[in-house]
Amino acid sequence: MVTSPDTAATIATRVYLAGRDPAGLAAFAAAVSDPASRQYRRFLTSGQELRRFGPASAQISAVRTWLTSAGLHVTAVTRHYVAAAGPVSATQAAFAVRLASFRGPGGTVAMAPEQNASVPDAVRAAVLTVTGLDTAAAIMKPALAAGARAAATAASQAASPPAAFYTAGPCSAYYGQRLATSKPKAYGTHVPWALCGYTPQQLRSAYGLSSSTSTGRGVTVAIVDAYASPTMPADADAYARAVRFPALSASQFRQEVPGSYDYQSQCDQSSWFEEESLDVEAVHTMAPGANIEYVGARDCTFGPLLDALASIVDNHLANVVSDSWTGAEQGLTSASTSPFDQVFEQGAAEGIGFNFAAGDCGYNDPSTPCGGSELSSGISANFPTTSTWVTAVGGTSLAIGRLGGYKFETSWGDMVVPQHQRSWKRPPAGSYPGDYSFGGGGGTSELYQQPSWQAGVVPDTLATRLPSGRTSATPMREVPDVALDADPATGFLVGETFRLRGGKTGFMLSRIGGTSLSSPLFTGMEADAAQEAGTGQLGFVDPALYQLASTGAYHDVTDSPLGSGTHIALARNEWADNSTGTGGLRTSLYTLGIDGERAAALHATAGYDDATGLGSPTGRFIAELADSTRLP
């Protein structure tokens, strides 16, 4: 810790505005989302919501006057916040704090307050929270999982397409097509090769959409990521041709981006290009008739991503939103989370639903290879996934048969053991934590209490078991809510412009996974249900989702879909250099359905569980959700 702050530094802060009636906004959002309420789905327009619950001009004026009089320069005013900047001395005086410099886990130095910030009594009722006093950048990551991808490390590389991921053969076009007979046996048998990547047609068949007349027509889906791919929507067009799927027409796609970008290298800008390609193609897979509004944030930190979400609410750009980015909840406070919750509440009041990927590292155990790359010091669920105003989408490993259709699913959690000569290097399934590769996010929130719609469905043994190991006296929010295919070993065939071998750039199909896949897949199905319901918008759907817990709308996903004690495993080849498809092949055994162990274990069990939530959608899901949300 460095105790002396940099007095020459300029501190940029945001004072988020509470609005006219924050309690009234929360109550209204809950009522229009509750199927038992007489206000159910009586949504407001964005203008009505602003006039009823937005900040009054007098509140904004009072905050501006206070900041200016404190010696700070007001740099921006929106309906959500007043932004200001000023020297350390003026900032400390304005918010009654002392700033100190700290060295973070990555070696970077940032300033943070040694006390909780406070504001004058004259503006207290107008202020929701203050951000920016902690100058460490809160980096959000796309929930992508495909293997060892090359990350951009220099600013000159950051704006280029992402490095390719060459899928190594042999691989299977459907589950069990090819057995790895030349490889060591596992669990007494030769296991199938991993999937080459499911096509849109296969995923639609697995989740009951092959004969569906619902396409999401008339519904607009927003996708929020950082930055924007320079090769969209051309990549989506090339993808549709390559997999023989209906094209995304020019009138169906719109891209909104800021005028400039920040943190390109720190955020690995090119990986967000890949995220956009996946999100657009996955939404279009499940809702080929829906319009897609892509909203790119200036960078991958909290403020700009929140700005992108707020722009959707302020301008009612969409009916449902898919977000494939997340970060550990650990260490967050209401100063960070309350501005997000306010935007989500405003969205619920307007009939806009927000879906978030649950994450790709299970319970974020820092002792695992994937968890060790995070800055959290202990196991933790992810935010914004844990917010009680969003739908948390977890991950599964999905088996689709030769003729399509649904064979089975298990929770996404891969234990990976490499081949060594004529055997596996360690006895299957391997040794935790070192052999744990990826897994769908889940677990218990330490910030949010259990919402009413989870009561009676989520077991108290889960809702009171905190990641710290303590038992909560009050049930807490549990995630995920639902789950769909996310395992890269049973993943999606994605198409985009890559940096290819030999330094060339071009379009290529590749295999990909992560809850970055499951979130847009679910969002597309929600768009289908919105079309079938007749009004094009469902709003915040979690209360309705939990009412469907025993209706046959979900596959009840478990860790042992083939019977207790029966292991599910796949063999997978990877190139030594995946980015060029060179350097020789390495074979590994993937044992599925093990999403962490010990205190970080997430188990898929009968009924609701902390690995797959309520389960994955069946062929009845769209009709059941549409019926549950229709007005009398």
PDB file of C-alpha atoms in Angstrom, residues 411-610:
ATOM      1  CA  SER A 411     -24.108 -29.547 -16.075  1.00  0.00           C
ATOM      2  CA  TRP A 412     -21.195 -27.887 -17.831  1.00  0.00           C
ATOM      3  CA  GLY A 413     -18.054 -28.631 -15.889  1.00  0.00           C
ATOM      4  CA  ASP A 414     -15.012 -30.117 -17.628  1.00  0.00           C
ATOM      5  CA  MET A 415     -12.229 -32.058 -15.962  1.00  0.00           C
ATOM      6  CA  VAL A 416      -9.438 -32.382 -18.544  1.00  0.00           C
ATOM      7  CA  VAL A 417      -6.638 -34.963 -18.485  1.00  0.00           C
ATOM      8  CA  PRO A 418      -4.051 -35.108 -21.316  1.00  0.00           C
ATOM      9  CA  GLN A 419      -2.955 -38.307 -23.019  1.00  0.00           C
ATOM     10  CA  HIS A 420       0.510 -39.544 -22.106  1.00  0.00           C
ATOM     11  CA  GLN A 421       1.865 -42.246 -24.395  1.00  0.00           C
ATOM     12  CA  ARG A 422      -0.706 -45.091 -24.361  1.00  0.00           C
ATOM     13  CA  SER A 423      -2.711 -43.991 -21.337  1.00  0.00           C
ATOM     14  CA  TRP A 424      -4.164 -40.905 -19.751  1.00  0.00           C
ATOM     15  CA  LYS A 425      -1.620 -38.897 -17.783  1.00  0.00           C
ATOM     16  CA  ARG A 426      -3.738 -39.173 -14.633  1.00  0.00           C
ATOM     17  CA  PRO A 427      -6.609 -41.525 -13.849  1.00  0.00           C
ATOM     18  CA  PRO A 428      -9.898 -40.100 -15.133  1.00  0.00           C
ATOM     19  CA  ALA A 429     -11.514 -37.762 -14.208  1.00  0.00           C
ATOM     20  CA  GLY A 430      -8.301 -36.132 -13.069  1.00  0.00           C
ATOM     21  CA  SER A 431      -7.307 -34.165 -10.011  1.00  0.00           C
ATOM     22  CA  TYR A 432      -9.109 -31.046  -8.795  1.00  0.00           C
ATOM     23  CA  PRO A 433      -8.298 -28.154  -8.934  1.00  0.00           C
ATOM     24  CA  GLY A 434      -5.486 -28.464 -11.490  1.00  0.00           C
ATOM     25  CA  ASP A 435      -7.471 -30.451 -14.072  1.00  0.00           C
ATOM     26  CA  TYR A 436     -10.639 -28.347 -13.824  1.00  0.00           C
ATOM     27  CA  SER A 437     -10.883 -26.427 -17.088  1.00  0.00           C
ATOM     28  CA  PHE A 438     -14.166 -24.494 -17.345  1.00  0.00           C
ATOM     29  CA  GLY A 439     -17.715 -24.700 -16.045  1.00  0.00           C
ATOM     30  CA  GLY A 440     -21.006 -22.843 -15.948  1.00  0.00           C
ATOM     31  CA  GLY A 441     -21.292 -20.153 -13.293  1.00  0.00           C
ATOM     32  CA  GLY A 442     -23.617 -20.407 -10.327  1.00  0.00           C
ATOM     33  CA  GLY A 443     -23.850 -20.167  -6.577  1.00  0.00           C
ATOM     34  CA  THR A 444     -25.127 -17.912  -3.833  1.00  0.00           C
ATOM     35  CA  SER A 445     -25.015 -14.131  -3.768  1.00  0.00           C
ATOM     36  CA  GLU A 446     -23.550 -12.360  -0.770  1.00  0.00           C
ATOM     37  CA  LEU A 447     -25.161  -9.042  -1.796  1.00  0.00           C
ATOM     38  CA  TYR A 448     -28.770  -9.841  -2.662  1.00  0.00           C
ATOM     39  CA  GLN A 449     -31.393 -11.482  -0.490  1.00  0.00           C
ATOM     40  CA  GLN A 450     -33.648 -14.150  -1.956  1.00  0.00           C
ATOM     41  CA  PRO A 451     -36.358 -12.647  -4.186  1.00  0.00           C
ATOM     42  CA  SER A 452     -39.911 -13.735  -3.489  1.00  0.00           C
ATOM     43  CA  TRP A 453     -40.193 -15.686  -6.735  1.00  0.00           C
ATOM     44  CA  GLN A 454     -37.359 -18.046  -5.700  1.00  0.00           C
ATOM     45  CA  ALA A 455     -38.944 -18.871  -2.336  1.00  0.00           C
ATOM     46  CA  GLY A 456     -40.324 -22.399  -2.236  1.00  0.00           C
ATOM     47  CA  VAL A 457     -38.440 -23.414  -5.400  1.00  0.00           C
ATOM     48  CA  VAL A 458     -34.808 -22.914  -4.388  1.00  0.00           C
ATOM     49  CA  PRO A 459     -33.846 -25.216  -1.478  1.00  0.00           C
ATOM     50  CA  ASP A 460     -32.897 -23.367   1.687  1.00  0.00           C
ATOM     51  CA  THR A 461     -29.776 -25.526   1.924  1.00  0.00           C
ATOM     52  CA  LEU A 462     -28.513 -23.723  -1.188  1.00  0.00           C
ATOM     53  CA  ALA A 463     -29.866 -20.239  -0.488  1.00  0.00           C
ATOM     54  CA  THR A 464     -28.307 -20.031   2.986  1.00  0.00           C
ATOM     55  CA  ARG A 465     -24.906 -21.540   2.077  1.00  0.00           C
ATOM     56  CA  LEU A 466     -22.635 -18.565   1.409  1.00  0.00           C
ATOM     57  CA  PRO A 467     -19.471 -18.886  -0.697  1.00  0.00           C
ATOM     58  CA  SER A 468     -17.434 -17.834   2.325  1.00  0.00           C
ATOM     59  CA  GLY A 469     -18.540 -21.033   4.064  1.00  0.00           C
ATOM     60  CA  ARG A 470     -20.785 -19.234   6.520  1.00  0.00           C
ATOM     61  CA  THR A 471     -24.482 -19.970   6.866  1.00  0.00           C
ATOM     62  CA  SER A 472     -26.757 -17.009   6.241  1.00  0.00           C
ATOM     63  CA  ALA A 473     -29.655 -16.436   8.592  1.00  0.00           C
ATOM     64  CA  THR A 474     -31.570 -15.082   5.586  1.00  0.00           C
ATOM     65  CA  PRO A 475     -31.967 -16.942   2.282  1.00  0.00           C
ATOM     66  CA  MET A 476     -30.026 -15.221  -0.489  1.00  0.00           C
ATOM     67  CA  ARG A 477     -30.319 -14.929  -4.275  1.00  0.00           C
ATOM     68  CA  GLU A 478     -29.236 -18.138  -6.017  1.00  0.00           C
ATOM     69  CA  VAL A 479     -28.033 -18.385  -9.619  1.00  0.00           C
ATOM     70  CA  PRO A 480     -28.465 -19.442 -12.367  1.00  0.00           C
ATOM     71  CA  ASP A 481     -32.155 -19.290 -13.242  1.00  0.00           C
ATOM     72  CA  VAL A 482     -31.998 -21.418 -16.414  1.00  0.00           C
ATOM     73  CA  ALA A 483     -29.250 -23.070 -18.462  1.00  0.00           C
ATOM     74  CA  LEU A 484     -28.518 -24.064 -22.068  1.00  0.00           C
ATOM     75  CA  ASP A 485     -25.612 -25.508 -24.049  1.00  0.00           C
ATOM     76  CA  ALA A 486     -22.317 -23.792 -23.225  1.00  0.00           C
ATOM     77  CA  ASP A 487     -19.607 -26.454 -23.111  1.00  0.00           C
ATOM     78  CA  PRO A 488     -17.107 -25.865 -25.953  1.00  0.00           C
ATOM     79  CA  ALA A 489     -16.760 -29.658 -26.228  1.00  0.00           C
ATOM     80  CA  THR A 490     -20.450 -29.702 -27.253  1.00  0.00           C
ATOM     81  CA  GLY A 491     -20.381 -26.142 -28.520  1.00  0.00           C
ATOM     82  CA  PHE A 492     -21.557 -23.983 -31.386  1.00  0.00           C
ATOM     83  CA  LEU A 493     -20.248 -23.610 -34.911  1.00  0.00           C
ATOM     84  CA  VAL A 494     -19.515 -19.885 -35.118  1.00  0.00           C
ATOM     85  CA  GLY A 495     -18.312 -17.913 -38.124  1.00  0.00           C
ATOM     86  CA  GLU A 496     -16.349 -14.680 -38.278  1.00  0.00           C
ATOM     87  CA  THR A 497     -13.349 -12.885 -39.683  1.00  0.00           C
ATOM     88  CA  PHE A 498     -10.133 -14.077 -38.018  1.00  0.00           C
ATOM     89  CA  ARG A 499      -6.394 -13.564 -38.229  1.00  0.00           C
ATOM     90  CA  LEU A 500      -5.515 -16.750 -40.081  1.00  0.00           C
ATOM     91  CA  ARG A 501      -2.271 -18.660 -40.396  1.00  0.00           C
ATOM     92  CA  GLY A 502       0.331 -16.954 -42.523  1.00  0.00           C
ATOM     93  CA  GLY A 503      -0.780 -13.493 -41.429  1.00  0.00           C
ATOM     94  CA  LYS A 504      -3.844 -13.486 -43.651  1.00  0.00           C
ATOM     95  CA  THR A 505      -7.279 -12.244 -42.614  1.00  0.00           C
ATOM     96  CA  GLY A 506     -10.427 -14.041 -43.654  1.00  0.00           C
ATOM     97  CA  PHE A 507     -13.749 -15.609 -42.722  1.00  0.00           C
ATOM     98  CA  MET A 508     -13.670 -19.030 -41.071  1.00  0.00           C
ATOM     99  CA  LEU A 509     -15.954 -21.390 -39.164  1.00  0.00           C
ATOM    100  CA  SER A 510     -14.782 -22.400 -35.711  1.00  0.00           C
ATOM    101  CA  ARG A 511     -16.106 -24.079 -32.576  1.00  0.00           C
ATOM    102  CA  ILE A 512     -16.921 -22.015 -29.513  1.00  0.00           C
ATOM    103  CA  GLY A 513     -18.724 -22.232 -26.186  1.00  0.00           C
ATOM    104  CA  GLY A 514     -19.256 -20.481 -22.885  1.00  0.00           C
ATOM    105  CA  THR A 515     -22.284 -18.935 -21.250  1.00  0.00           C
ATOM    106  CA  SER A 516     -21.675 -16.343 -23.971  1.00  0.00           C
ATOM    107  CA  LEU A 517     -23.520 -18.959 -26.049  1.00  0.00           C
ATOM    108  CA  SER A 518     -26.265 -19.930 -23.615  1.00  0.00           C
ATOM    109  CA  SER A 519     -27.335 -16.334 -22.879  1.00  0.00           C
ATOM    110  CA  PRO A 520     -28.097 -15.315 -26.500  1.00  0.00           C
ATOM    111  CA  LEU A 521     -29.671 -18.729 -27.196  1.00  0.00           C
ATOM    112  CA  PHE A 522     -32.087 -18.187 -24.309  1.00  0.00           C
ATOM    113  CA  THR A 523     -32.673 -14.576 -25.349  1.00  0.00           C
ATOM    114  CA  GLY A 524     -33.679 -15.759 -28.822  1.00  0.00           C
ATOM    115  CA  MET A 525     -36.186 -18.188 -27.315  1.00  0.00           C
ATOM    116  CA  GLU A 526     -37.571 -15.390 -25.152  1.00  0.00           C
ATOM    117  CA  ALA A 527     -38.073 -13.322 -28.304  1.00  0.00           C
ATOM    118  CA  ASP A 528     -40.021 -16.237 -29.797  1.00  0.00           C
ATOM    119  CA  ALA A 529     -42.243 -16.340 -26.721  1.00  0.00           C
ATOM    120  CA  ALA A 530     -42.762 -12.566 -26.891  1.00  0.00           C
ATOM    121  CA  GLN A 531     -43.998 -12.928 -30.466  1.00  0.00           C
ATOM    122  CA  GLU A 532     -46.325 -15.772 -29.494  1.00  0.00           C
ATOM    123  CA  ALA A 533     -47.686 -13.783 -26.539  1.00  0.00           C
ATOM    124  CA  GLY A 534     -48.906 -11.212 -29.058  1.00  0.00           C
ATOM    125  CA  THR A 535     -47.468  -7.950 -27.752  1.00  0.00           C
ATOM    126  CA  GLY A 536     -43.760  -8.344 -28.497  1.00  0.00           C
ATOM    127  CA  GLN A 537     -42.522  -7.735 -24.960  1.00  0.00           C
ATOM    128  CA  LEU A 538     -42.498  -9.825 -21.814  1.00  0.00           C
ATOM    129  CA  GLY A 539     -40.526  -7.608 -19.449  1.00  0.00           C
ATOM    130  CA  PHE A 540     -38.630  -9.117 -16.533  1.00  0.00           C
ATOM    131  CA  VAL A 541     -39.570 -12.801 -16.776  1.00  0.00           C
ATOM    132  CA  ASP A 542     -38.058 -14.428 -13.677  1.00  0.00           C
ATOM    133  CA  PRO A 543     -41.321 -14.499 -11.665  1.00  0.00           C
ATOM    134  CA  ALA A 544     -42.988 -16.230 -14.629  1.00  0.00           C
ATOM    135  CA  LEU A 545     -40.041 -18.603 -15.135  1.00  0.00           C
ATOM    136  CA  TYR A 546     -40.289 -19.853 -11.558  1.00  0.00           C
ATOM    137  CA  GLN A 547     -44.055 -20.352 -11.852  1.00  0.00           C
ATOM    138  CA  LEU A 548     -43.255 -22.796 -14.684  1.00  0.00           C
ATOM    139  CA  ALA A 549     -41.020 -24.927 -12.440  1.00  0.00           C
ATOM    140  CA  SER A 550     -43.344 -27.963 -12.545  1.00  0.00           C
ATOM    141  CA  THR A 551     -45.089 -27.530 -15.896  1.00  0.00           C
ATOM    142  CA  GLY A 552     -42.835 -29.508 -18.221  1.00  0.00           C
ATOM    143  CA  ALA A 553     -41.298 -26.325 -19.623  1.00  0.00           C
ATOM    144  CA  TYR A 554     -37.792 -27.458 -18.585  1.00  0.00           C
ATOM    145  CA  HIS A 555     -35.536 -30.459 -18.927  1.00  0.00           C
ATOM    146  CA  ASP A 556     -34.501 -31.342 -15.378  1.00  0.00           C
ATOM    147  CA  VAL A 557     -30.736 -31.424 -15.933  1.00  0.00           C
ATOM    148  CA  THR A 558     -28.644 -33.519 -13.545  1.00  0.00           C
ATOM    149  CA  ASP A 559     -25.008 -34.550 -13.179  1.00  0.00           C
ATOM    150  CA  SER A 560     -25.926 -38.180 -13.978  1.00  0.00           C
ATOM    151  CA  PRO A 561     -28.335 -38.176 -16.946  1.00  0.00           C
ATOM    152  CA  LEU A 562     -27.234 -41.687 -17.968  1.00  0.00           C
ATOM    153  CA  GLY A 563     -27.589 -43.156 -14.492  1.00  0.00           C
ATOM    154  CA  SER A 564     -25.836 -42.873 -11.162  1.00  0.00           C
ATOM    155  CA  GLY A 565     -22.139 -43.692 -11.392  1.00  0.00           C
ATOM    156  CA  THR A 566     -22.059 -43.491 -15.185  1.00  0.00           C
ATOM    157  CA  HIS A 567     -19.404 -41.048 -16.343  1.00  0.00           C
ATOM    158  CA  ILE A 568     -19.806 -38.997 -19.522  1.00  0.00           C
ATOM    159  CA  ALA A 569     -16.560 -38.260 -21.314  1.00  0.00           C
ATOM    160  CA  LEU A 570     -15.302 -37.065 -24.694  1.00  0.00           C
ATOM    161  CA  ALA A 571     -11.902 -37.121 -26.361  1.00  0.00           C
ATOM    162  CA  ARG A 572     -10.706 -33.874 -27.900  1.00  0.00           C
ATOM    163  CA  ASN A 573      -7.738 -33.048 -30.100  1.00  0.00           C
ATOM    164  CA  GLU A 574      -6.149 -29.623 -30.064  1.00  0.00           C
ATOM    165  CA  TRP A 575      -3.273 -28.155 -32.008  1.00  0.00           C
ATOM    166  CA  ALA A 576      -0.179 -27.148 -30.089  1.00  0.00           C
ATOM    167  CA  ASP A 577      -0.802 -23.708 -31.612  1.00  0.00           C
ATOM    168  CA  ASN A 578      -4.540 -23.348 -31.978  1.00  0.00           C
ATOM    169  CA  SER A 579      -4.191 -19.942 -33.631  1.00  0.00           C
ATOM    170  CA  THR A 580      -2.418 -21.441 -36.654  1.00  0.00           C
ATOM    171  CA  GLY A 581      -3.492 -25.077 -36.565  1.00  0.00           C
ATOM    172  CA  THR A 582       0.120 -26.226 -36.394  1.00  0.00           C
ATOM    173  CA  GLY A 583       2.660 -27.766 -34.045  1.00  0.00           C
ATOM    174  CA  GLY A 584       1.212 -31.249 -33.697  1.00  0.00           C
ATOM    175  CA  LEU A 585      -1.904 -32.591 -32.020  1.00  0.00           C
ATOM    176  CA  ARG A 586      -2.511 -33.095 -28.315  1.00  0.00           C
ATOM    177  CA  THR A 587      -5.312 -35.373 -27.139  1.00  0.00           C
ATOM    178  CA  SER A 588      -7.171 -34.831 -23.880  1.00  0.00           C
ATOM    179  CA  LEU A 589     -10.016 -36.591 -22.103  1.00  0.00           C
ATOM    180  CA  TYR A 590     -12.889 -34.335 -21.091  1.00  0.00           C
ATOM    181  CA  THR A 591     -15.051 -35.720 -18.283  1.00  0.00           C
ATOM    182  CA  LEU A 592     -18.314 -33.772 -18.251  1.00  0.00           C
ATOM    183  CA  GLY A 593     -20.696 -32.854 -15.455  1.00  0.00           C
ATOM    184  CA  ILE A 594     -18.138 -31.980 -12.749  1.00  0.00           C
ATOM    185  CA  ASP A 595     -18.593 -28.268 -12.075  1.00  0.00           C
ATOM    186  CA  GLY A 596     -16.066 -27.758  -9.325  1.00  0.00           C
ATOM    187  CA  GLU A 597     -15.359 -29.718  -6.170  1.00  0.00           C
ATOM    188  CA  ARG A 598     -15.183 -29.248  -2.413  1.00  0.00           C
ATOM    189  CA  ALA A 599     -16.448 -25.816  -1.291  1.00  0.00           C
ATOM    190  CA  ALA A 600     -16.612 -24.659  -4.933  1.00  0.00           C
ATOM    191  CA  ALA A 601     -18.803 -27.559  -6.102  1.00  0.00           C
ATOM    192  CA  LEU A 602     -21.941 -26.748  -8.070  1.00  0.00           C
ATOM    193  CA  HIS A 603     -24.176 -29.807  -8.465  1.00  0.00           C
ATOM    194  CA  ALA A 604     -26.982 -30.450 -10.950  1.00  0.00           C
ATOM    195  CA  THR A 605     -29.650 -32.368  -9.045  1.00  0.00           C
ATOM    196  CA  ALA A 606     -33.351 -33.130  -9.393  1.00  0.00           C
ATOM    197  CA  GLY A 607     -35.347 -29.900  -9.188  1.00  0.00           C
ATOM    198  CA  TYR A 608     -33.720 -26.499  -8.897  1.00  0.00           C
ATOM    199  CA  ASP A 609     -29.937 -26.604  -8.474  1.00  0.00           C
ATOM    200  CA  ASP A 610     -27.001 -24.184  -8.380  1.00  0.00           C
TER     201      ASP A 610
END
